[in-house]
Short mmCIF file of C-alpha atoms and ligand atoms in Angstrom, two decimals:
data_model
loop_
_atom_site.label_atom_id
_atom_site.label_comp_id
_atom_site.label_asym_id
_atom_site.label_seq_id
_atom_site.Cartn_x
_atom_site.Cartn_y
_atom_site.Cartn_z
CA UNK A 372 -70.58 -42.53 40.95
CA UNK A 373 -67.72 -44.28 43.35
CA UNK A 374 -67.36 -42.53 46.30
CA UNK A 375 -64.40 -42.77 49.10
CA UNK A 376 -64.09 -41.46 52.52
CA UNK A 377 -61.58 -38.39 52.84
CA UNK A 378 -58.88 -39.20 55.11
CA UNK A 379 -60.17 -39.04 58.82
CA UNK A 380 -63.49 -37.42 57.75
CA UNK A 381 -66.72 -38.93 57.38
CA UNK A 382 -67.10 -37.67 54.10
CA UNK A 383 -67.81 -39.79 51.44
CA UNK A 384 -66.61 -38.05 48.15
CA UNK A 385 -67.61 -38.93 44.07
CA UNK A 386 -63.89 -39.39 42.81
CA UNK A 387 -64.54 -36.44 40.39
CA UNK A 388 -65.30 -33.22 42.54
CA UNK A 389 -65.84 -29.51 40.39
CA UNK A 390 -63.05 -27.37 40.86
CA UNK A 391 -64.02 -23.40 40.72
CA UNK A 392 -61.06 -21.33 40.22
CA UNK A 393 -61.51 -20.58 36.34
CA UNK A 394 -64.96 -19.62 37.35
CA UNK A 395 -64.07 -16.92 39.84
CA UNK A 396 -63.67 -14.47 36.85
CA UNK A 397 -61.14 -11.32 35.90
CA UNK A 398 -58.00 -10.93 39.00
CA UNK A 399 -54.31 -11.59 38.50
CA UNK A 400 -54.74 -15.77 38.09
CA UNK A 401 -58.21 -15.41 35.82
CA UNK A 402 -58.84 -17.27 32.81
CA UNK A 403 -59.77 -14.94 30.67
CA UNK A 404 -64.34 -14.01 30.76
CA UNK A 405 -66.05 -16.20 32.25
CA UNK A 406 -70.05 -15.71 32.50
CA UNK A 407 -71.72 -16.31 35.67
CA UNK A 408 -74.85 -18.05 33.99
CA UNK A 409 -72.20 -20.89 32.45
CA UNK A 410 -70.68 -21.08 35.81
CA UNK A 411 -73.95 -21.65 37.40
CA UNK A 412 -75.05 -23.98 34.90
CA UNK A 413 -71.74 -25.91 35.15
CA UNK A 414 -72.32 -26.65 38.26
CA UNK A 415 -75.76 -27.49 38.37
CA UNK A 416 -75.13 -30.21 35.41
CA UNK A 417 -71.90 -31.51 37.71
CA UNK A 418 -74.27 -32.01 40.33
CA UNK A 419 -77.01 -33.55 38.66
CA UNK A 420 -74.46 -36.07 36.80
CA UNK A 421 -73.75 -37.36 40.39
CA UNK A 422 -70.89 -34.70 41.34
CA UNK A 423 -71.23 -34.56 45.44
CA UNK A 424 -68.12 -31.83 46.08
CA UNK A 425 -67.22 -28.44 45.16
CA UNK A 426 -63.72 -27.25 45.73
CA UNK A 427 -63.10 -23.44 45.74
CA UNK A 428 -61.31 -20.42 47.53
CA UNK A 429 -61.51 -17.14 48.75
CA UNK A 430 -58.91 -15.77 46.44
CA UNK A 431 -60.43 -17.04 43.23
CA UNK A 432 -61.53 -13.98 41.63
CA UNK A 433 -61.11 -12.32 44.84
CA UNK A 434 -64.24 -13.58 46.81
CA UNK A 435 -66.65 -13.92 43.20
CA UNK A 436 -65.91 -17.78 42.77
CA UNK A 437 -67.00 -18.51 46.43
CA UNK A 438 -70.63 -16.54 45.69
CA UNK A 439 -71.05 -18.09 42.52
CA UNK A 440 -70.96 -21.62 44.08
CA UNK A 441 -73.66 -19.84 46.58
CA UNK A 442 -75.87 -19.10 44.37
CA UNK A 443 -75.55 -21.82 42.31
CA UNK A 444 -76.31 -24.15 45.42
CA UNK A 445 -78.69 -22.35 47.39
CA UNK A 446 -81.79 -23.18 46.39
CA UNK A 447 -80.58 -27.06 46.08
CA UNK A 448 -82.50 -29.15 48.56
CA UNK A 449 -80.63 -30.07 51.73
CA UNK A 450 -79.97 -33.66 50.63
CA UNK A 451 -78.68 -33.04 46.67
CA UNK A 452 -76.30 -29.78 48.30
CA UNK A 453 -72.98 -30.91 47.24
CA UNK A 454 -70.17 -30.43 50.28
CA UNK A 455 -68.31 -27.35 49.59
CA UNK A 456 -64.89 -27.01 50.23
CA UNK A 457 -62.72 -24.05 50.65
CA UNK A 458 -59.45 -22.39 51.20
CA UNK A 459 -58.12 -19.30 53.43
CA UNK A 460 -54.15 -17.73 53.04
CA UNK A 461 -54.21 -15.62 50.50
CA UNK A 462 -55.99 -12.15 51.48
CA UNK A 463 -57.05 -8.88 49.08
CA UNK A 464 -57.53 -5.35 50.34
CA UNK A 465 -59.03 -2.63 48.49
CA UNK A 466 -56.16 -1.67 46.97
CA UNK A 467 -55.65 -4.87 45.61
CA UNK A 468 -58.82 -5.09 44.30
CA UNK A 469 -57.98 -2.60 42.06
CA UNK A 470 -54.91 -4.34 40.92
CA UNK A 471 -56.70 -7.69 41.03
CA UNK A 472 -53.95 -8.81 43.11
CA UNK A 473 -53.68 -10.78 46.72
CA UNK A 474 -51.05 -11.51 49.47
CA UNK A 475 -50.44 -14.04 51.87
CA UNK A 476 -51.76 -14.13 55.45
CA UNK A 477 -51.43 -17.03 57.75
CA UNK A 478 -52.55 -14.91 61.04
CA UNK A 479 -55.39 -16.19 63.22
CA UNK A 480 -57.14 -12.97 63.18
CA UNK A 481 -57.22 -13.23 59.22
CA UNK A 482 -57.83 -16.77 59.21
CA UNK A 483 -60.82 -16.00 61.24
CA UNK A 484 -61.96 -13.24 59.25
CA UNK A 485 -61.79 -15.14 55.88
CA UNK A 486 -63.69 -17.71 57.28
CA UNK A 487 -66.53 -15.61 58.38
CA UNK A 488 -66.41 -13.96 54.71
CA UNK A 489 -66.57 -17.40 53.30
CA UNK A 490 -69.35 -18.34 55.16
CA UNK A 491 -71.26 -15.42 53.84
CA UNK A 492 -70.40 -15.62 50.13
CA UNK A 493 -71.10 -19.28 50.24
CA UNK A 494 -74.74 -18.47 52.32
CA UNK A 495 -73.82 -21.65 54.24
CA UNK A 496 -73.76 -22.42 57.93
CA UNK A 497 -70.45 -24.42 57.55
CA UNK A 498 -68.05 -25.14 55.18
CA UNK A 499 -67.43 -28.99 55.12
CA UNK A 500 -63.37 -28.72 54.46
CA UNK A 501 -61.48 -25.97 55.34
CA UNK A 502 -58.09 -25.92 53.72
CA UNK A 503 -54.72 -23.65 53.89
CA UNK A 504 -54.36 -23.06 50.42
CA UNK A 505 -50.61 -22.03 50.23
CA UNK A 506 -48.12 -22.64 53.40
CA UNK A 507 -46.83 -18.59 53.18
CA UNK A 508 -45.27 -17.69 55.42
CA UNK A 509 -43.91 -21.16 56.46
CA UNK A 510 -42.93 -19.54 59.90
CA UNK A 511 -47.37 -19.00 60.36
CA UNK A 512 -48.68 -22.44 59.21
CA UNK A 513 -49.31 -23.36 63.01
CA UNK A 514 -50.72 -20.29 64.13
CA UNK A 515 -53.33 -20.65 61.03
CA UNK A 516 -53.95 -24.22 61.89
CA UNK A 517 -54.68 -23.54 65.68
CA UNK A 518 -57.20 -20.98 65.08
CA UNK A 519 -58.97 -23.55 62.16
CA UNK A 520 -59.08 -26.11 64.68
CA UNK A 521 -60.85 -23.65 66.85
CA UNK A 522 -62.90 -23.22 63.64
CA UNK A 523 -63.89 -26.95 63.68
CA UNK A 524 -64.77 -26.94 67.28
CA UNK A 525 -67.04 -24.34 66.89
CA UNK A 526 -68.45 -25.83 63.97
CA UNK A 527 -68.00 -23.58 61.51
CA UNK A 528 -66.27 -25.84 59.47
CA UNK A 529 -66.48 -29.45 59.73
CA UNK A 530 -63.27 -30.79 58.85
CA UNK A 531 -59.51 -29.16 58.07
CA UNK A 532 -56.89 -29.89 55.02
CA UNK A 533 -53.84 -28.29 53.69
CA UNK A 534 -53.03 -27.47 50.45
CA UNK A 535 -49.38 -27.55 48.37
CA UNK A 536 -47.71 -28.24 51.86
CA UNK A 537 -44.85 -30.58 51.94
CA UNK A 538 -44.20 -33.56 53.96
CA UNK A 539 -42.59 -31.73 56.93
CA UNK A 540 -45.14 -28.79 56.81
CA UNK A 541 -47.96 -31.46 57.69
CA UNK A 542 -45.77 -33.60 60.67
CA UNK A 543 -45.56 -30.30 62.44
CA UNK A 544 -49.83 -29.30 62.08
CA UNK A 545 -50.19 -33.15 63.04
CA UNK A 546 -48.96 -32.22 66.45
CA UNK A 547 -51.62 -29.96 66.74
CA UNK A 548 -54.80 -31.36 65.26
CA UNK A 549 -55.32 -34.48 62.72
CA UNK A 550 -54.79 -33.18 58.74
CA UNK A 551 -57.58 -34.74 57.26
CA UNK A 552 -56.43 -34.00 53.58
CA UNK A 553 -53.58 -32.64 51.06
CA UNK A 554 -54.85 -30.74 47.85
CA UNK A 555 -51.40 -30.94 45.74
CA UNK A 556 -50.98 -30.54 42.36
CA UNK A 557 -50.82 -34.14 40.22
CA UNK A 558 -51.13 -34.86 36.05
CA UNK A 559 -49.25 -37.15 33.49
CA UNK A 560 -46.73 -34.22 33.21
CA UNK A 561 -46.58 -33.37 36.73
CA UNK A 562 -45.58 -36.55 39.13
CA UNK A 563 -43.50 -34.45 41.68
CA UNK A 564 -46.00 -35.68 44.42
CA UNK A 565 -44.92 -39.82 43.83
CA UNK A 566 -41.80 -39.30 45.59
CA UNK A 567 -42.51 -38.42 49.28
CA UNK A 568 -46.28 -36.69 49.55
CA UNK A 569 -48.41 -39.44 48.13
CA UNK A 570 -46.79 -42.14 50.10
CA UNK A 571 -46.74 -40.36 53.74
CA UNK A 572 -50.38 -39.36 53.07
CA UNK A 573 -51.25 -42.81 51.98
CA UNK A 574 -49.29 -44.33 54.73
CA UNK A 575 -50.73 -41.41 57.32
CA UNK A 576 -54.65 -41.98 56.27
CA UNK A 577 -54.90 -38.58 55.14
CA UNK A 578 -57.18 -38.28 51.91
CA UNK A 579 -55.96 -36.22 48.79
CA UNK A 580 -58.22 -34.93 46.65
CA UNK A 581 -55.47 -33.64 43.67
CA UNK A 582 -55.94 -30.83 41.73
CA UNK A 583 -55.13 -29.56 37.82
CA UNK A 584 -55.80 -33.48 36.50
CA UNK A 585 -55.59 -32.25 32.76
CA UNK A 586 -52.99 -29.50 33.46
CA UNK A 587 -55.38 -26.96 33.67
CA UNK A 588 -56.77 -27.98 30.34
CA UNK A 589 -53.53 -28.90 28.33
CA UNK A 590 -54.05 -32.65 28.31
CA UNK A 591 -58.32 -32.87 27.04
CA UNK A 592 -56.75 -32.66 23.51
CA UNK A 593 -58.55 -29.24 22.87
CA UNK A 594 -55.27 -27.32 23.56
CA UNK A 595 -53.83 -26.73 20.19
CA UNK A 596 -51.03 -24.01 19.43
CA UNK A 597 -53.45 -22.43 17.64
CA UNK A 598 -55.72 -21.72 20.75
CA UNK A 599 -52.96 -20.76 22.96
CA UNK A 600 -52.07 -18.23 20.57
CA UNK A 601 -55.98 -17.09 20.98
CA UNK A 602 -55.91 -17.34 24.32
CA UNK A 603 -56.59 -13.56 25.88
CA UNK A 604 -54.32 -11.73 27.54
CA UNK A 605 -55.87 -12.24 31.09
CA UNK A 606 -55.99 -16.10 30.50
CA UNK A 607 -52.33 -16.55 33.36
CA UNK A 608 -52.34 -20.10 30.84
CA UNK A 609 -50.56 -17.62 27.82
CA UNK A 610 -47.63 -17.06 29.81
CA UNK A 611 -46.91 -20.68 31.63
CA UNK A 612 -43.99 -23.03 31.48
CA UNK A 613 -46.45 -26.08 30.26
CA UNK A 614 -48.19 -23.75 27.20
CA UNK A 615 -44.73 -22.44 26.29
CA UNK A 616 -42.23 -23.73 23.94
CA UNK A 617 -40.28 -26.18 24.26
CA UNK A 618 -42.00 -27.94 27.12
CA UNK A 619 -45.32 -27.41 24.92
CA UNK A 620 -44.54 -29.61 21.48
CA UNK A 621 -43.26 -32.33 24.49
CA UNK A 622 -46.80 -32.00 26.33
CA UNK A 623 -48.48 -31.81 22.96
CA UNK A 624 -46.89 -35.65 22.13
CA UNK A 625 -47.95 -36.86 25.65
CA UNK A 626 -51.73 -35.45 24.25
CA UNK A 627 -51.41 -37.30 21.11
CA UNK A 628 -50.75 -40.57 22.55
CA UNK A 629 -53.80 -40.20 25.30
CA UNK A 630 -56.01 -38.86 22.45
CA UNK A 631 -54.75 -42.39 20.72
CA UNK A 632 -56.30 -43.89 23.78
CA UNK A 633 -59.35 -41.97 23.94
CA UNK A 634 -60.52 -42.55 20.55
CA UNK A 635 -59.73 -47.13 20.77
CA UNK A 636 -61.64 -46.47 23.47
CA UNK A 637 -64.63 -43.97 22.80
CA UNK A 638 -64.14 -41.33 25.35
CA UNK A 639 -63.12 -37.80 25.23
CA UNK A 640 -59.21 -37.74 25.64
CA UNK A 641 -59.99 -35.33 28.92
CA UNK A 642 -61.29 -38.83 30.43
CA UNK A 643 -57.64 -40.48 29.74
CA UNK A 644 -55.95 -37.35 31.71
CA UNK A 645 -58.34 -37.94 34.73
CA UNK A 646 -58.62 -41.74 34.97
CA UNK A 647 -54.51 -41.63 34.40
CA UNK A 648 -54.70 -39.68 38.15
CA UNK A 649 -57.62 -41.75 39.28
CA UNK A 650 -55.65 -45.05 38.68
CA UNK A 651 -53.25 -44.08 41.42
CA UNK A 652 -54.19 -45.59 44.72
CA UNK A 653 -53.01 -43.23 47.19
CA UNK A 654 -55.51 -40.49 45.34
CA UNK A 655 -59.03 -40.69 46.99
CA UNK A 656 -60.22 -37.94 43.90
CA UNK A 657 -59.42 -35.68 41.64
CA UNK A 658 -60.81 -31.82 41.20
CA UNK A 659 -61.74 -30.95 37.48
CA UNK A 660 -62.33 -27.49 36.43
CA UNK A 661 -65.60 -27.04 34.78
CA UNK A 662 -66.97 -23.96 32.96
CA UNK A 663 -69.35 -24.81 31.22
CA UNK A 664 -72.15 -27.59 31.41
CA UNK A 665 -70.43 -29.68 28.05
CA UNK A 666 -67.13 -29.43 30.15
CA UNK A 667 -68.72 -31.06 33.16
CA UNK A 668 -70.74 -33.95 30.42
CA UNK A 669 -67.37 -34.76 28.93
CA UNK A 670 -65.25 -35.56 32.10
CA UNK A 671 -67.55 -37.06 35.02
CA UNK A 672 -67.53 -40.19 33.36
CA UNK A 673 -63.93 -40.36 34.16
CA UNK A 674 -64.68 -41.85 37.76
CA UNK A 675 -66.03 -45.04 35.71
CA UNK A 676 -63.42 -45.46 33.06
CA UNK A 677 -60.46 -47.51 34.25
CA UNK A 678 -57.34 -47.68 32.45
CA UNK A 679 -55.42 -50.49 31.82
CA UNK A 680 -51.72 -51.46 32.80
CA UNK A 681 -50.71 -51.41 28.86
CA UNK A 682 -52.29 -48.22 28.38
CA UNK A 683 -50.57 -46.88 31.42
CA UNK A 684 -47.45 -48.05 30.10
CA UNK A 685 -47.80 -46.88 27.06
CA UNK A 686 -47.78 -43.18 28.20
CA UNK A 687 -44.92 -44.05 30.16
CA UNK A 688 -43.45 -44.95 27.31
CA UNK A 689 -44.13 -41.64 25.16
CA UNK A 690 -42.38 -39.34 28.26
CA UNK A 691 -39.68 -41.29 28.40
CA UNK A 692 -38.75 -41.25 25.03
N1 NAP B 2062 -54.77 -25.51 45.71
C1 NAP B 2062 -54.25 -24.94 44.66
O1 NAP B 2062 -53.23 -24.24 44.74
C2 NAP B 2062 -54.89 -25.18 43.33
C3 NAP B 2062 -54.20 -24.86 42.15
C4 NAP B 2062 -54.83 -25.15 40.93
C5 NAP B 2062 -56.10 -25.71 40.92
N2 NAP B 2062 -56.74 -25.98 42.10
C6 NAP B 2062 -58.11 -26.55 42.12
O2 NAP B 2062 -58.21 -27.60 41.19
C7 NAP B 2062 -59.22 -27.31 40.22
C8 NAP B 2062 -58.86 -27.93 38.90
O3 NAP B 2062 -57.61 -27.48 38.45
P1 NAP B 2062 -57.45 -26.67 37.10
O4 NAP B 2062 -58.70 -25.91 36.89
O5 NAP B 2062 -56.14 -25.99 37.15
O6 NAP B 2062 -57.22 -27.76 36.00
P2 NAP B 2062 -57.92 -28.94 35.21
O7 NAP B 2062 -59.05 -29.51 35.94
O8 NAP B 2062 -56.79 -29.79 34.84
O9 NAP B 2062 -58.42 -28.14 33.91
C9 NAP B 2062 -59.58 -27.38 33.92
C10 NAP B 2062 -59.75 -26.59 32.64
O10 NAP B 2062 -59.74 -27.46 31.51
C11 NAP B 2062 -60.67 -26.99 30.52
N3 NAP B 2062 -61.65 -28.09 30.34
C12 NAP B 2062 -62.46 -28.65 31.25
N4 NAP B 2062 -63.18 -29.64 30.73
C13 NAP B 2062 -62.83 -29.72 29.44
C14 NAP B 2062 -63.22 -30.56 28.39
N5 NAP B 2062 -64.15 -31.51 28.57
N6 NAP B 2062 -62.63 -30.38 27.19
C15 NAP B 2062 -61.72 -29.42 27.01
N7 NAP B 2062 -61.30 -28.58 27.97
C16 NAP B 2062 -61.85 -28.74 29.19
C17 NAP B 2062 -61.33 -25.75 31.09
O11 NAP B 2062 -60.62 -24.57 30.64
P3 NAP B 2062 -60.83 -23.97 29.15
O12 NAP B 2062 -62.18 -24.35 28.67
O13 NAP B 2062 -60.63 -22.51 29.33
O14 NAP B 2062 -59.70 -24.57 28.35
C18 NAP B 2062 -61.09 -25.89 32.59
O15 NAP B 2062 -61.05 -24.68 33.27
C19 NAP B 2062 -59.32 -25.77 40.26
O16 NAP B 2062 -60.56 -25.29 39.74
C20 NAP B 2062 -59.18 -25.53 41.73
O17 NAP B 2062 -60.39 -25.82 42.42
C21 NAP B 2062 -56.15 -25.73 43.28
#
């Protein structure tokens, strides 16, 4: 698989990396049940189909995503590991773990601690990209960012990156230590990122590896009304603005026309979604949630499928209308 360097890093990273949230399990964000075996087989197949990252947090399902990618890994010889990334910001106590629930911290005592968690669950010496996942409070985002370049200089983790911060939010960490990527969110029905982010980072040499490529599963064509009606209560999908009428039967039209693509051109429509992102210079990758080993067969092949301008156009076409 294609692989490009991450911003300032000397990582070299397969344009389609696994994304673990849905596979952290039951808290306030879950995705409805998710069994651990699937999870570890998911990312097993992901790796053996050339997949070289992992991107995960802390928060997802409250520390359980972060030691499922450990065990799934850990008996992987050195040289097929996949890099694992994570995130720190968003903290749980005991209380909330009996709400499920988590809060932001941005303090370098947390930020430390988190880290050292991390490091544990994942039963790694270093995590390869530490990231902030949310800038909250905006008043802390330096104060995080000096005690993760700390981090770096110990080693602990190798390299740092921000996540859904804005343009201004990474000048001011830049006069601290380099950003060496953005995680922000980018799909066909979420381009929020062309104005301002993509360009600075492109024009700045910082990598962005984007997340929720298929809208968190809205855009593979397997997201009919019908399923979002199934979908269980603890699925946070049920409830969004994208799987919601109106904006759903306009998303669902968007789907038709990529499905349209998929099938002239024999790949799963979840291949259109990703290769739509991919196609954008200014992304070095794109993180896929994967569940399930079929999920991981049907979308790595998106980091070889190119599509063309007409077909680009052609979805242009279909949200504009
Ligand atoms: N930094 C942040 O704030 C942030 C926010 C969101 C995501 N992320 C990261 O980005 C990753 C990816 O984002 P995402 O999970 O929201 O969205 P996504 O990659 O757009 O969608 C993933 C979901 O699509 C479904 N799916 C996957 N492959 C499929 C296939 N071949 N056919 C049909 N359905 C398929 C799965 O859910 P079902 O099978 O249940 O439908 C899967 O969980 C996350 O795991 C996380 O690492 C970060």
């Amino acid at each position: 698989m294609e692989k490009r360097k991450l911003g300032n890093s000397d990582l070299h990273i397969t344009r389609v990396g696994l994304g673990a949230w849905a596979i952290g399990g039951a808290w306030r964000w879950g995705w409805g049940h998710q069994e651990d075996k699937d999870s570890i087989a998911a990312i097993r197949r992901a790796v053996e189909l050339g997949v070289n990252w992992i991107d995960t947090a802390a928060v997802y399902g409250l520390g359980h995503s972060e030691e499922v990618v450990g065990a799934a890994i850990k008996d992987m010889p050195a040289n097929d590991r996949p890099y694992v990334f994570t995130k720190c910001g968003l903290c749980w106590d005991d209380r909330d773990n009996e709400s499920r629930e988590a809060y932001s911290c941005l303090k370098a005592p947390s930020v430390r601690k988190e880290a050292e968690n991390s490091l544990k669950r994942l039963g790694t010496d270093a995590i390869d990209l530490y990231q902030i996942h949310w800038p909250n409070p905006n008043g802390d985002i330096e104060e995080a960012w000096t005690e993760m370049a700390k981090l770096k200089e110990e080693g602990k983790v190798r390299w740092i990156g921000v996540s859904n911060h804005t343009v201004k939010q990474m000048e001011r960490l830049t006069k601290i230590a380099p950003v060496t990527s953005l995680q922000p969110p980018y799909n066909f029905i979420n381009r929020t990122i062309e104005t301002d982010i993509l360009p600075y980072c492109q024009k700045n040499g910082i990598g962005t590896i984007v997340y929720s490529p298929m809208a968190s599963g809205l855009l593979t064509g397997k997201m009919t009304p019908e399923r979002i009606a199934s979908l269980p209560d603890d699925d946070w999908r049920k409830q969004d603005y994208n799987y919601t009428e109106p904006q759903l039967s306009r998303n669902l039209k968007i789907v038709d026309a990529m499905r349209s693509i998929a099938e002239k051109r024999g790949v799963p429509a979840a291949q259109v979604a990703i290769a739509w992102v991919l196609k954008n210079p200014a992304v070095t990758a794109a993180i896929v949630g994967m569940r399930r080993p079929s999920q991981a067969e049907e979308t790595v092949g998106a980091a070889g499928f190119a599509l063309s301008d007409d077909e680009v156009e052609s979805l242009n076409q279909v949200q504009n209308a």
